[in-house]
């Protein structure tokens, strides 16, 4: 989740679209007095979700906006593709109904999901406070990532061309030639951060961008978004060691760090930059030591 957009026109337009979607799908807002949550905004107001009551009982109504000429492709179809292709052993709210429409240059899509009682573990992707999570939660996460990794899809999270272009640029401070070819690829959620994970029972939200990525990508992303809370970063490293503590896992961390350093240039999560650069150095030295030992 993100903060409400600063632009009042975006806020008004999205709230209007959300009301239209509720009418189309027969979903009514849940009042705060009845336990309704505050609005959940996506990045720069691209999405808006709230709890509703509707044809499937308590649910979650999410509205997505796109310029009409871009209302297609991976991000537009991700949740529906996940509903069809990702096994239910990967815990997530069921997507019941989808409707889309256009108004001039704006396109909208309404998605009606099951309601997740526990809610997201963080209001923002970057963790600020260590969550209290049972051992079973971590076991379920490992199982979910394993199940997801073997799903066959033509969707992509990261392309080789991007790695070839971006990794040498954003990791130049490491002082050596940066590898850009992943040891292996597998299927990933693609946006596995704390605002997309639920507890105390595991649930994984927001399936817009899932697809093929360097193996270990999801674990690496969750670790990167945990760096502001060292206790949690260490817990991620320990619990997801099978995914991170390998050559492929270390490469995936460098991929994620590349992406986050690039997004920081646009103003996103700048507070993570020092920790990301420090972590990249740690990984780089570990990779160099392993290469030297293998000679």
PDB file of C-alpha atoms in Angstrom:
ATOM      1  CA  UNK A   1       0.000   0.000   0.000  1.00  0.00           C
ATOM      2  CA  UNK A   2       0.998   3.598  -0.518  1.00  0.00           C
ATOM      3  CA  UNK A   3      -0.149   6.979   0.702  1.00  0.00           C
ATOM      4  CA  UNK A   4      -3.120   8.742  -0.802  1.00  0.00           C
ATOM      5  CA  UNK A   5      -1.972  10.621  -3.914  1.00  0.00           C
ATOM      6  CA  UNK A   6      -1.153  14.305  -3.556  1.00  0.00           C
ATOM      7  CA  UNK A   7      -3.128  15.154  -6.680  1.00  0.00           C
ATOM      8  CA  UNK A   8      -6.787  15.744  -5.664  1.00  0.00           C
ATOM      9  CA  UNK A   9      -7.953  15.105  -9.223  1.00  0.00           C
ATOM     10  CA  UNK A  10      -6.459  11.592  -9.124  1.00  0.00           C
ATOM     11  CA  UNK A  11      -8.085  10.943  -5.748  1.00  0.00           C
ATOM     12  CA  UNK A  12     -11.505  12.120  -6.943  1.00  0.00           C
ATOM     13  CA  UNK A  13     -11.268  10.199 -10.218  1.00  0.00           C
ATOM     14  CA  UNK A  14     -10.308   6.938  -8.529  1.00  0.00           C
ATOM     15  CA  UNK A  15     -12.979   7.242  -5.842  1.00  0.00           C
ATOM     16  CA  UNK A  16     -15.580   7.850  -8.522  1.00  0.00           C
ATOM     17  CA  UNK A  17     -14.370   4.825 -10.489  1.00  0.00           C
ATOM     18  CA  UNK A  18     -14.458   2.720  -7.323  1.00  0.00           C
ATOM     19  CA  UNK A  19     -18.072   3.732  -6.686  1.00  0.00           C
ATOM     20  CA  UNK A  20     -18.961   2.840 -10.287  1.00  0.00           C
ATOM     21  CA  UNK A  21     -17.281  -0.546  -9.880  1.00  0.00           C
ATOM     22  CA  UNK A  22     -19.216  -1.227  -6.680  1.00  0.00           C
ATOM     23  CA  UNK A  23     -22.485  -0.540  -8.451  1.00  0.00           C
ATOM     24  CA  UNK A  24     -21.590  -2.761 -11.405  1.00  0.00           C
ATOM     25  CA  UNK A  25     -20.518  -5.680  -9.204  1.00  0.00           C
ATOM     26  CA  UNK A  26     -23.169  -5.257  -6.521  1.00  0.00           C
ATOM     27  CA  UNK A  27     -20.588  -4.524  -3.836  1.00  0.00           C
ATOM     28  CA  UNK A  28     -21.257  -1.995  -1.073  1.00  0.00           C
ATOM     29  CA  UNK A  29     -18.596  -0.332   1.108  1.00  0.00           C
ATOM     30  CA  UNK A  30     -18.137  -1.672   4.627  1.00  0.00           C
ATOM     31  CA  UNK A  31     -18.548   1.206   7.123  1.00  0.00           C
ATOM     32  CA  UNK A  32     -15.657   1.895   9.469  1.00  0.00           C
ATOM     33  CA  UNK A  33     -17.984   1.302  12.410  1.00  0.00           C
ATOM     34  CA  UNK A  34     -18.460  -2.250  11.122  1.00  0.00           C
ATOM     35  CA  UNK A  35     -14.763  -2.956  10.906  1.00  0.00           C
ATOM     36  CA  UNK A  36     -14.080  -1.505   7.495  1.00  0.00           C
ATOM     37  CA  UNK A  37     -10.468  -0.647   6.744  1.00  0.00           C
ATOM     38  CA  UNK A  38      -9.207   2.610   5.360  1.00  0.00           C
ATOM     39  CA  UNK A  39      -8.574   2.943   1.658  1.00  0.00           C
ATOM     40  CA  UNK A  40      -5.593   1.066   0.274  1.00  0.00           C
ATOM     41  CA  UNK A  41      -3.856   3.042  -2.455  1.00  0.00           C
ATOM     42  CA  UNK A  42      -1.413   1.683  -5.001  1.00  0.00           C
ATOM     43  CA  UNK A  43       1.680   3.340  -6.380  1.00  0.00           C
ATOM     44  CA  UNK A  44       0.899   6.959  -7.364  1.00  0.00           C
ATOM     45  CA  UNK A  45      -2.829   6.272  -7.208  1.00  0.00           C
ATOM     46  CA  UNK A  46      -2.847   3.627  -9.903  1.00  0.00           C
ATOM     47  CA  UNK A  47      -5.077   1.364  -7.784  1.00  0.00           C
ATOM     48  CA  UNK A  48      -7.613   1.821  -5.007  1.00  0.00           C
ATOM     49  CA  UNK A  49      -9.063  -0.933  -2.825  1.00  0.00           C
ATOM     50  CA  UNK A  50     -11.517  -1.084   0.074  1.00  0.00           C
ATOM     51  CA  UNK A  51     -13.492  -3.767   1.917  1.00  0.00           C
ATOM     52  CA  UNK A  52     -16.984  -4.383   0.610  1.00  0.00           C
ATOM     53  CA  UNK A  53     -19.963  -6.658   1.054  1.00  0.00           C
ATOM     54  CA  UNK A  54     -21.295  -8.240  -2.090  1.00  0.00           C
ATOM     55  CA  UNK A  55     -22.464 -11.389  -3.853  1.00  0.00           C
ATOM     56  CA  UNK A  56     -19.740 -13.494  -2.165  1.00  0.00           C
ATOM     57  CA  UNK A  57     -20.058 -11.969   1.298  1.00  0.00           C
ATOM     58  CA  UNK A  58     -17.246  -9.904   2.752  1.00  0.00           C
ATOM     59  CA  UNK A  59     -14.775  -9.065   0.023  1.00  0.00           C
ATOM     60  CA  UNK A  60     -12.198  -6.639  -1.284  1.00  0.00           C
ATOM     61  CA  UNK A  61     -12.910  -4.416  -4.279  1.00  0.00           C
ATOM     62  CA  UNK A  62      -9.861  -3.153  -6.131  1.00  0.00           C
ATOM     63  CA  UNK A  63      -9.972  -0.763  -9.056  1.00  0.00           C
ATOM     64  CA  UNK A  64      -7.018  -0.384 -11.423  1.00  0.00           C
ATOM     65  CA  UNK A  65      -6.446   2.594 -13.720  1.00  0.00           C
ATOM     66  CA  UNK A  66      -4.486   2.741 -16.948  1.00  0.00           C
ATOM     67  CA  UNK A  67      -4.346   5.071 -19.915  1.00  0.00           C
ATOM     68  CA  UNK A  68      -6.765   3.512 -22.390  1.00  0.00           C
ATOM     69  CA  UNK A  69      -4.074   2.900 -24.991  1.00  0.00           C
ATOM     70  CA  UNK A  70      -2.024   0.882 -22.457  1.00  0.00           C
ATOM     71  CA  UNK A  71      -4.823  -1.216 -20.966  1.00  0.00           C
ATOM     72  CA  UNK A  72      -3.321  -4.515 -22.008  1.00  0.00           C
ATOM     73  CA  UNK A  73      -0.294  -6.685 -21.384  1.00  0.00           C
ATOM     74  CA  UNK A  74       1.320  -8.188 -18.321  1.00  0.00           C
ATOM     75  CA  UNK A  75       0.254  -5.792 -15.576  1.00  0.00           C
ATOM     76  CA  UNK A  76      -3.297  -5.561 -16.875  1.00  0.00           C
ATOM     77  CA  UNK A  77      -3.919  -9.321 -16.991  1.00  0.00           C
ATOM     78  CA  UNK A  78      -1.725 -10.520 -14.106  1.00  0.00           C
ATOM     79  CA  UNK A  79      -4.398 -11.246 -11.464  1.00  0.00           C
ATOM     80  CA  UNK A  80      -6.582 -13.120 -13.937  1.00  0.00           C
ATOM     81  CA  UNK A  81      -3.630 -15.124 -15.242  1.00  0.00           C
ATOM     82  CA  UNK A  82      -2.665 -16.021 -11.675  1.00  0.00           C
ATOM     83  CA  UNK A  83      -6.198 -17.157 -10.896  1.00  0.00           C
ATOM     84  CA  UNK A  84      -6.049 -19.546 -13.860  1.00  0.00           C
ATOM     85  CA  UNK A  85      -2.483 -20.810 -13.643  1.00  0.00           C
ATOM     86  CA  UNK A  86      -1.130 -20.562 -10.089  1.00  0.00           C
ATOM     87  CA  UNK A  87      -2.156 -23.492  -7.851  1.00  0.00           C
ATOM     88  CA  UNK A  88      -4.286 -22.779  -4.808  1.00  0.00           C
ATOM     89  CA  UNK A  89      -1.482 -24.193  -2.638  1.00  0.00           C
ATOM     90  CA  UNK A  90       0.004 -20.723  -3.080  1.00  0.00           C
ATOM     91  CA  UNK A  91      -2.292 -18.942  -0.585  1.00  0.00           C
ATOM     92  CA  UNK A  92      -3.962 -15.807  -1.914  1.00  0.00           C
ATOM     93  CA  UNK A  93      -7.446 -14.301  -1.988  1.00  0.00           C
ATOM     94  CA  UNK A  94      -9.706 -15.784  -4.637  1.00  0.00           C
ATOM     95  CA  UNK A  95     -10.528 -13.461  -7.534  1.00  0.00           C
ATOM     96  CA  UNK A  96     -14.271 -13.810  -8.169  1.00  0.00           C
ATOM     97  CA  UNK A  97     -15.264 -11.134 -10.668  1.00  0.00           C
ATOM     98  CA  UNK A  98     -13.557  -8.815 -13.133  1.00  0.00           C
ATOM     99  CA  UNK A  99     -15.115  -5.976 -15.124  1.00  0.00           C
ATOM    100  CA  UNK A 100     -13.423  -3.324 -17.208  1.00  0.00           C
ATOM    101  CA  UNK A 101     -14.534  -0.163 -18.957  1.00  0.00           C
ATOM    102  CA  UNK A 102     -13.162   3.002 -20.525  1.00  0.00           C
ATOM    103  CA  UNK A 103     -14.000   6.672 -20.097  1.00  0.00           C
ATOM    104  CA  UNK A 104     -12.326   8.733 -22.766  1.00  0.00           C
ATOM    105  CA  UNK A 105      -8.572   8.340 -22.378  1.00  0.00           C
ATOM    106  CA  UNK A 106      -8.876   6.414 -19.093  1.00  0.00           C
ATOM    107  CA  UNK A 107      -9.415   2.674 -18.716  1.00  0.00           C
ATOM    108  CA  UNK A 108     -10.452   0.952 -15.502  1.00  0.00           C
ATOM    109  CA  UNK A 109     -10.661  -2.598 -14.263  1.00  0.00           C
ATOM    110  CA  UNK A 110     -12.603  -3.721 -11.203  1.00  0.00           C
ATOM    111  CA  UNK A 111     -11.521  -6.874  -9.344  1.00  0.00           C
ATOM    112  CA  UNK A 112     -13.618  -8.430  -6.579  1.00  0.00           C
ATOM    113  CA  UNK A 113     -11.613 -10.673  -4.227  1.00  0.00           C
ATOM    114  CA  UNK A 114     -12.178 -12.599  -1.047  1.00  0.00           C
ATOM    115  CA  UNK A 115     -11.445 -10.527   2.029  1.00  0.00           C
ATOM    116  CA  UNK A 116      -8.249 -11.407   3.911  1.00  0.00           C
ATOM    117  CA  UNK A 117      -8.943 -11.049   7.621  1.00  0.00           C
ATOM    118  CA  UNK A 118      -5.369 -10.672   8.831  1.00  0.00           C
ATOM    119  CA  UNK A 119      -4.441  -7.895   6.457  1.00  0.00           C
ATOM    120  CA  UNK A 120      -1.055  -6.854   5.139  1.00  0.00           C
ATOM    121  CA  UNK A 121       1.933  -7.059   7.469  1.00  0.00           C
ATOM    122  CA  UNK A 122       3.066  -3.527   6.630  1.00  0.00           C
ATOM    123  CA  UNK A 123       1.381  -0.397   5.280  1.00  0.00           C
ATOM    124  CA  UNK A 124       4.378   0.173   2.990  1.00  0.00           C
ATOM    125  CA  UNK A 125       6.735  -2.115   1.045  1.00  0.00           C
ATOM    126  CA  UNK A 126       9.751  -1.084   3.145  1.00  0.00           C
ATOM    127  CA  UNK A 127       9.528  -2.685   6.561  1.00  0.00           C
ATOM    128  CA  UNK A 128       9.605  -0.321   9.550  1.00  0.00           C
ATOM    129  CA  UNK A 129       8.847  -2.689  12.439  1.00  0.00           C
ATOM    130  CA  UNK A 130       9.680  -6.373  12.803  1.00  0.00           C
ATOM    131  CA  UNK A 131       6.511  -8.480  12.425  1.00  0.00           C
ATOM    132  CA  UNK A 132       5.875 -11.320  14.840  1.00  0.00           C
ATOM    133  CA  UNK A 133       5.548 -14.381  12.645  1.00  0.00           C
ATOM    134  CA  UNK A 134       5.252 -18.016  13.652  1.00  0.00           C
ATOM    135  CA  UNK A 135       7.573 -20.706  12.353  1.00  0.00           C
ATOM    136  CA  UNK A 136       4.628 -22.131  10.410  1.00  0.00           C
ATOM    137  CA  UNK A 137       4.217 -18.858   8.506  1.00  0.00           C
ATOM    138  CA  UNK A 138       7.771 -19.082   7.214  1.00  0.00           C
ATOM    139  CA  UNK A 139       7.335 -22.740   6.351  1.00  0.00           C
ATOM    140  CA  UNK A 140       4.203 -21.874   4.396  1.00  0.00           C
ATOM    141  CA  UNK A 141       6.066 -19.107   2.575  1.00  0.00           C
ATOM    142  CA  UNK A 142       8.859 -21.462   1.555  1.00  0.00           C
ATOM    143  CA  UNK A 143       6.297 -23.979   0.298  1.00  0.00           C
ATOM    144  CA  UNK A 144       4.415 -21.287  -1.612  1.00  0.00           C
ATOM    145  CA  UNK A 145       7.562 -20.029  -3.320  1.00  0.00           C
ATOM    146  CA  UNK A 146       8.571 -23.580  -4.226  1.00  0.00           C
ATOM    147  CA  UNK A 147       5.137 -24.280  -5.728  1.00  0.00           C
ATOM    148  CA  UNK A 148       5.143 -21.020  -7.636  1.00  0.00           C
ATOM    149  CA  UNK A 149       8.656 -21.497  -8.993  1.00  0.00           C
ATOM    150  CA  UNK A 150       7.607 -24.404 -11.228  1.00  0.00           C
ATOM    151  CA  UNK A 151       4.485 -22.798 -12.731  1.00  0.00           C
ATOM    152  CA  UNK A 152       4.887 -22.652 -16.491  1.00  0.00           C
ATOM    153  CA  UNK A 153       4.210 -19.259 -18.021  1.00  0.00           C
ATOM    154  CA  UNK A 154       5.351 -16.952 -20.789  1.00  0.00           C
ATOM    155  CA  UNK A 155       4.975 -13.947 -18.489  1.00  0.00           C
ATOM    156  CA  UNK A 156       8.189 -12.223 -17.430  1.00  0.00           C
ATOM    157  CA  UNK A 157       9.262 -10.188 -14.409  1.00  0.00           C
ATOM    158  CA  UNK A 158      12.812  -9.444 -15.560  1.00  0.00           C
ATOM    159  CA  UNK A 159      14.262  -9.682 -19.050  1.00  0.00           C
ATOM    160  CA  UNK A 160      17.838 -10.555 -19.919  1.00  0.00           C
ATOM    161  CA  UNK A 161      18.160  -7.378 -21.972  1.00  0.00           C
ATOM    162  CA  UNK A 162      17.401  -5.318 -18.868  1.00  0.00           C
ATOM    163  CA  UNK A 163      20.030  -7.161 -16.829  1.00  0.00           C
ATOM    164  CA  UNK A 164      22.647  -6.630 -19.534  1.00  0.00           C
ATOM    165  CA  UNK A 165      21.888  -2.917 -19.620  1.00  0.00           C
ATOM    166  CA  UNK A 166      21.181  -2.019 -15.995  1.00  0.00           C
ATOM    167  CA  UNK A 167      23.418  -4.180 -13.817  1.00  0.00           C
ATOM    168  CA  UNK A 168      26.764  -2.808 -15.070  1.00  0.00           C
ATOM    169  CA  UNK A 169      25.426   0.748 -14.708  1.00  0.00           C
ATOM    170  CA  UNK A 170      23.919   0.595 -11.223  1.00  0.00           C
ATOM    171  CA  UNK A 171      26.531  -1.741  -9.747  1.00  0.00           C
ATOM    172  CA  UNK A 172      29.559   0.054 -11.203  1.00  0.00           C
ATOM    173  CA  UNK A 173      30.565   1.119  -7.679  1.00  0.00           C
ATOM    174  CA  UNK A 174      31.535  -2.512  -6.971  1.00  0.00           C
ATOM    175  CA  UNK A 175      34.659  -1.923  -9.021  1.00  0.00           C
ATOM    176  CA  UNK A 176      34.661  -4.913 -11.317  1.00  0.00           C
ATOM    177  CA  UNK A 177      32.849  -6.560 -14.227  1.00  0.00           C
ATOM    178  CA  UNK A 178      29.370  -7.504 -13.048  1.00  0.00           C
ATOM    179  CA  UNK A 179      27.861 -10.794 -14.255  1.00  0.00           C
ATOM    180  CA  UNK A 180      24.501 -10.341 -15.931  1.00  0.00           C
ATOM    181  CA  UNK A 181      23.439 -13.906 -16.802  1.00  0.00           C
ATOM    182  CA  UNK A 182      21.374 -15.682 -14.129  1.00  0.00           C
ATOM    183  CA  UNK A 183      22.472 -19.230 -13.258  1.00  0.00           C
ATOM    184  CA  UNK A 184      18.818 -20.302 -13.506  1.00  0.00           C
ATOM    185  CA  UNK A 185      15.363 -18.838 -14.066  1.00  0.00           C
ATOM    186  CA  UNK A 186      12.102 -19.687 -12.320  1.00  0.00           C
ATOM    187  CA  UNK A 187       8.624 -18.268 -11.843  1.00  0.00           C
ATOM    188  CA  UNK A 188       8.223 -15.540  -9.220  1.00  0.00           C
ATOM    189  CA  UNK A 189       5.560 -13.327  -7.719  1.00  0.00           C
ATOM    190  CA  UNK A 190       7.700 -10.366  -8.741  1.00  0.00           C
ATOM    191  CA  UNK A 191       6.625  -7.904  -6.023  1.00  0.00           C
ATOM    192  CA  UNK A 192       7.094  -9.841  -2.800  1.00  0.00           C
ATOM    193  CA  UNK A 193       7.328  -7.147  -0.144  1.00  0.00           C
ATOM    194  CA  UNK A 194       5.755  -6.712   3.287  1.00  0.00           C
ATOM    195  CA  UNK A 195       2.724  -4.779   2.054  1.00  0.00           C
ATOM    196  CA  UNK A 196       1.848  -7.743  -0.184  1.00  0.00           C
ATOM    197  CA  UNK A 197       2.140 -10.386   2.543  1.00  0.00           C
ATOM    198  CA  UNK A 198      -0.561 -11.156   5.099  1.00  0.00           C
ATOM    199  CA  UNK A 199      -0.467 -12.611   8.595  1.00  0.00           C
ATOM    200  CA  UNK A 200      -0.870 -14.299  10.969  1.00  0.00           C
ATOM    201  CA  UNK A 201      -1.900 -16.781   8.250  1.00  0.00           C
ATOM    202  CA  UNK A 202       0.112 -16.444   5.051  1.00  0.00           C
ATOM    203  CA  UNK A 203      -1.563 -14.756   2.152  1.00  0.00           C
ATOM    204  CA  UNK A 204       0.113 -13.258  -0.909  1.00  0.00           C
ATOM    205  CA  UNK A 205      -1.502 -10.192  -2.481  1.00  0.00           C
ATOM    206  CA  UNK A 206      -1.128  -8.261  -5.748  1.00  0.00           C
ATOM    207  CA  UNK A 207      -0.437 -10.613  -8.646  1.00  0.00           C
ATOM    208  CA  UNK A 208      -0.121  -7.987 -11.360  1.00  0.00           C
ATOM    209  CA  UNK A 209       3.515  -8.536 -12.225  1.00  0.00           C
ATOM    210  CA  UNK A 210       4.237 -12.237 -11.690  1.00  0.00           C
ATOM    211  CA  UNK A 211       6.273 -14.227 -14.174  1.00  0.00           C
ATOM    212  CA  UNK A 212       9.733 -15.586 -14.913  1.00  0.00           C
ATOM    213  CA  UNK A 213      12.715 -14.060 -13.072  1.00  0.00           C
ATOM    214  CA  UNK A 214      16.183 -15.117 -11.905  1.00  0.00           C
ATOM    215  CA  UNK A 215      15.768 -17.967  -9.394  1.00  0.00           C
ATOM    216  CA  UNK A 216      15.614 -16.603  -5.849  1.00  0.00           C
ATOM    217  CA  UNK A 217      14.175 -13.263  -6.967  1.00  0.00           C
ATOM    218  CA  UNK A 218      11.243 -13.185  -4.523  1.00  0.00           C
ATOM    219  CA  UNK A 219      13.403 -14.059  -1.519  1.00  0.00           C
ATOM    220  CA  UNK A 220      15.954 -11.439  -2.580  1.00  0.00           C
ATOM    221  CA  UNK A 221      13.260  -8.773  -2.916  1.00  0.00           C
ATOM    222  CA  UNK A 222      11.782  -9.525   0.498  1.00  0.00           C
ATOM    223  CA  UNK A 223      15.254  -9.342   2.023  1.00  0.00           C
ATOM    224  CA  UNK A 224      15.986  -5.987   0.358  1.00  0.00           C
ATOM    225  CA  UNK A 225      12.765  -4.477   1.659  1.00  0.00           C
ATOM    226  CA  UNK A 226      13.722  -5.708   5.154  1.00  0.00           C
ATOM    227  CA  UNK A 227      17.108  -3.994   5.337  1.00  0.00           C
ATOM    228  CA  UNK A 228      15.827  -1.075   7.418  1.00  0.00           C
ATOM    229  CA  UNK A 229      15.057  -3.564  10.208  1.00  0.00           C
ATOM    230  CA  UNK A 230      18.224  -5.671  10.669  1.00  0.00           C
ATOM    231  CA  UNK A 231      16.425  -8.185  12.896  1.00  0.00           C
ATOM    232  CA  UNK A 232      13.947  -8.943  10.128  1.00  0.00           C
ATOM    233  CA  UNK A 233      16.584  -8.970   7.389  1.00  0.00           C
ATOM    234  CA  UNK A 234      18.498 -11.582   9.360  1.00  0.00           C
ATOM    235  CA  UNK A 235      15.308 -13.596   9.824  1.00  0.00           C
ATOM    236  CA  UNK A 236      14.661 -13.545   6.076  1.00  0.00           C
ATOM    237  CA  UNK A 237      18.207 -14.720   5.407  1.00  0.00           C
ATOM    238  CA  UNK A 238      17.811 -17.543   7.898  1.00  0.00           C
ATOM    239  CA  UNK A 239      14.330 -18.691   6.905  1.00  0.00           C
ATOM    240  CA  UNK A 240      14.890 -18.411   3.159  1.00  0.00           C
ATOM    241  CA  UNK A 241      18.496 -19.619   3.178  1.00  0.00           C
ATOM    242  CA  UNK A 242      17.804 -22.377   0.621  1.00  0.00           C
ATOM    243  CA  UNK A 243      16.880 -19.641  -1.859  1.00  0.00           C
ATOM    244  CA  UNK A 244      19.429 -16.973  -0.903  1.00  0.00           C
ATOM    245  CA  UNK A 245      22.529 -18.855   0.218  1.00  0.00           C
ATOM    246  CA  UNK A 246      23.649 -20.003  -3.222  1.00  0.00           C
ATOM    247  CA  UNK A 247      25.239 -18.564  -6.304  1.00  0.00           C
ATOM    248  CA  UNK A 248      21.814 -18.082  -7.851  1.00  0.00           C
ATOM    249  CA  UNK A 249      20.449 -16.442  -4.731  1.00  0.00           C
ATOM    250  CA  UNK A 250      23.344 -14.013  -4.528  1.00  0.00           C
ATOM    251  CA  UNK A 251      22.907 -13.131  -8.194  1.00  0.00           C
ATOM    252  CA  UNK A 252      19.191 -12.526  -7.556  1.00  0.00           C
ATOM    253  CA  UNK A 253      20.080 -10.134  -4.748  1.00  0.00           C
ATOM    254  CA  UNK A 254      22.269  -8.128  -7.114  1.00  0.00           C
ATOM    255  CA  UNK A 255      19.380  -8.009  -9.605  1.00  0.00           C
ATOM    256  CA  UNK A 256      16.986  -6.700  -6.972  1.00  0.00           C
ATOM    257  CA  UNK A 257      19.511  -4.163  -5.703  1.00  0.00           C
ATOM    258  CA  UNK A 258      19.971  -2.935  -9.273  1.00  0.00           C
ATOM    259  CA  UNK A 259      16.228  -2.401  -9.661  1.00  0.00           C
ATOM    260  CA  UNK A 260      15.834  -0.626  -6.338  1.00  0.00           C
ATOM    261  CA  UNK A 261      18.807   1.649  -6.929  1.00  0.00           C
ATOM    262  CA  UNK A 262      17.302   2.573 -10.263  1.00  0.00           C
ATOM    263  CA  UNK A 263      13.878   3.265  -8.748  1.00  0.00           C
ATOM    264  CA  UNK A 264      15.533   5.372  -6.030  1.00  0.00           C
ATOM    265  CA  UNK A 265      16.683   7.721  -8.794  1.00  0.00           C
ATOM    266  CA  UNK A 266      12.984   8.383  -9.416  1.00  0.00           C
ATOM    267  CA  UNK A 267      12.433   9.132  -5.738  1.00  0.00           C
ATOM    268  CA  UNK A 268      11.225   5.719  -4.512  1.00  0.00           C
ATOM    269  CA  UNK A 269      12.509   4.397  -1.177  1.00  0.00           C
ATOM    270  CA  UNK A 270      15.650   6.523  -1.153  1.00  0.00           C
ATOM    271  CA  UNK A 271      16.184   5.681   2.502  1.00  0.00           C
ATOM    272  CA  UNK A 272      17.219   2.172   1.454  1.00  0.00           C
ATOM    273  CA  UNK A 273      20.080   3.261  -0.803  1.00  0.00           C
ATOM    274  CA  UNK A 274      22.933   3.130   1.766  1.00  0.00           C
ATOM    275  CA  UNK A 275      21.858  -0.323   2.973  1.00  0.00           C
ATOM    276  CA  UNK A 276      21.445  -1.575  -0.590  1.00  0.00           C
ATOM    277  CA  UNK A 277      24.933  -0.455  -1.564  1.00  0.00           C
ATOM    278  CA  UNK A 278      26.379  -2.001   1.602  1.00  0.00           C
ATOM    279  CA  UNK A 279      24.600  -5.288   0.930  1.00  0.00           C
ATOM    280  CA  UNK A 280      25.788  -5.313  -2.688  1.00  0.00           C
ATOM    281  CA  UNK A 281      29.359  -4.982  -1.450  1.00  0.00           C
ATOM    282  CA  UNK A 282      28.902  -7.877   0.960  1.00  0.00           C
ATOM    283  CA  UNK A 283      27.524 -10.098  -1.790  1.00  0.00           C
ATOM    284  CA  UNK A 284      30.257  -9.044  -4.212  1.00  0.00           C
ATOM    285  CA  UNK A 285      33.002  -9.972  -1.753  1.00  0.00           C
ATOM    286  CA  UNK A 286      31.341 -13.306  -1.035  1.00  0.00           C
ATOM    287  CA  UNK A 287      31.092 -14.091  -4.735  1.00  0.00           C
ATOM    288  CA  UNK A 288      34.741 -13.127  -5.269  1.00  0.00           C
ATOM    289  CA  UNK A 289      35.866 -15.330  -2.379  1.00  0.00           C
ATOM    290  CA  UNK A 290      33.888 -18.297  -3.718  1.00  0.00           C
ATOM    291  CA  UNK A 291      35.333 -17.796  -7.190  1.00  0.00           C
ATOM    292  CA  UNK A 292      38.873 -17.674  -5.771  1.00  0.00           C
ATOM    293  CA  UNK A 293      38.285 -20.809  -3.698  1.00  0.00           C
ATOM    294  CA  UNK A 294      37.016 -22.654  -6.738  1.00  0.00           C
ATOM    295  CA  UNK A 295      40.125 -22.004  -8.829  1.00  0.00           C
TER     296      UNK A 295
END
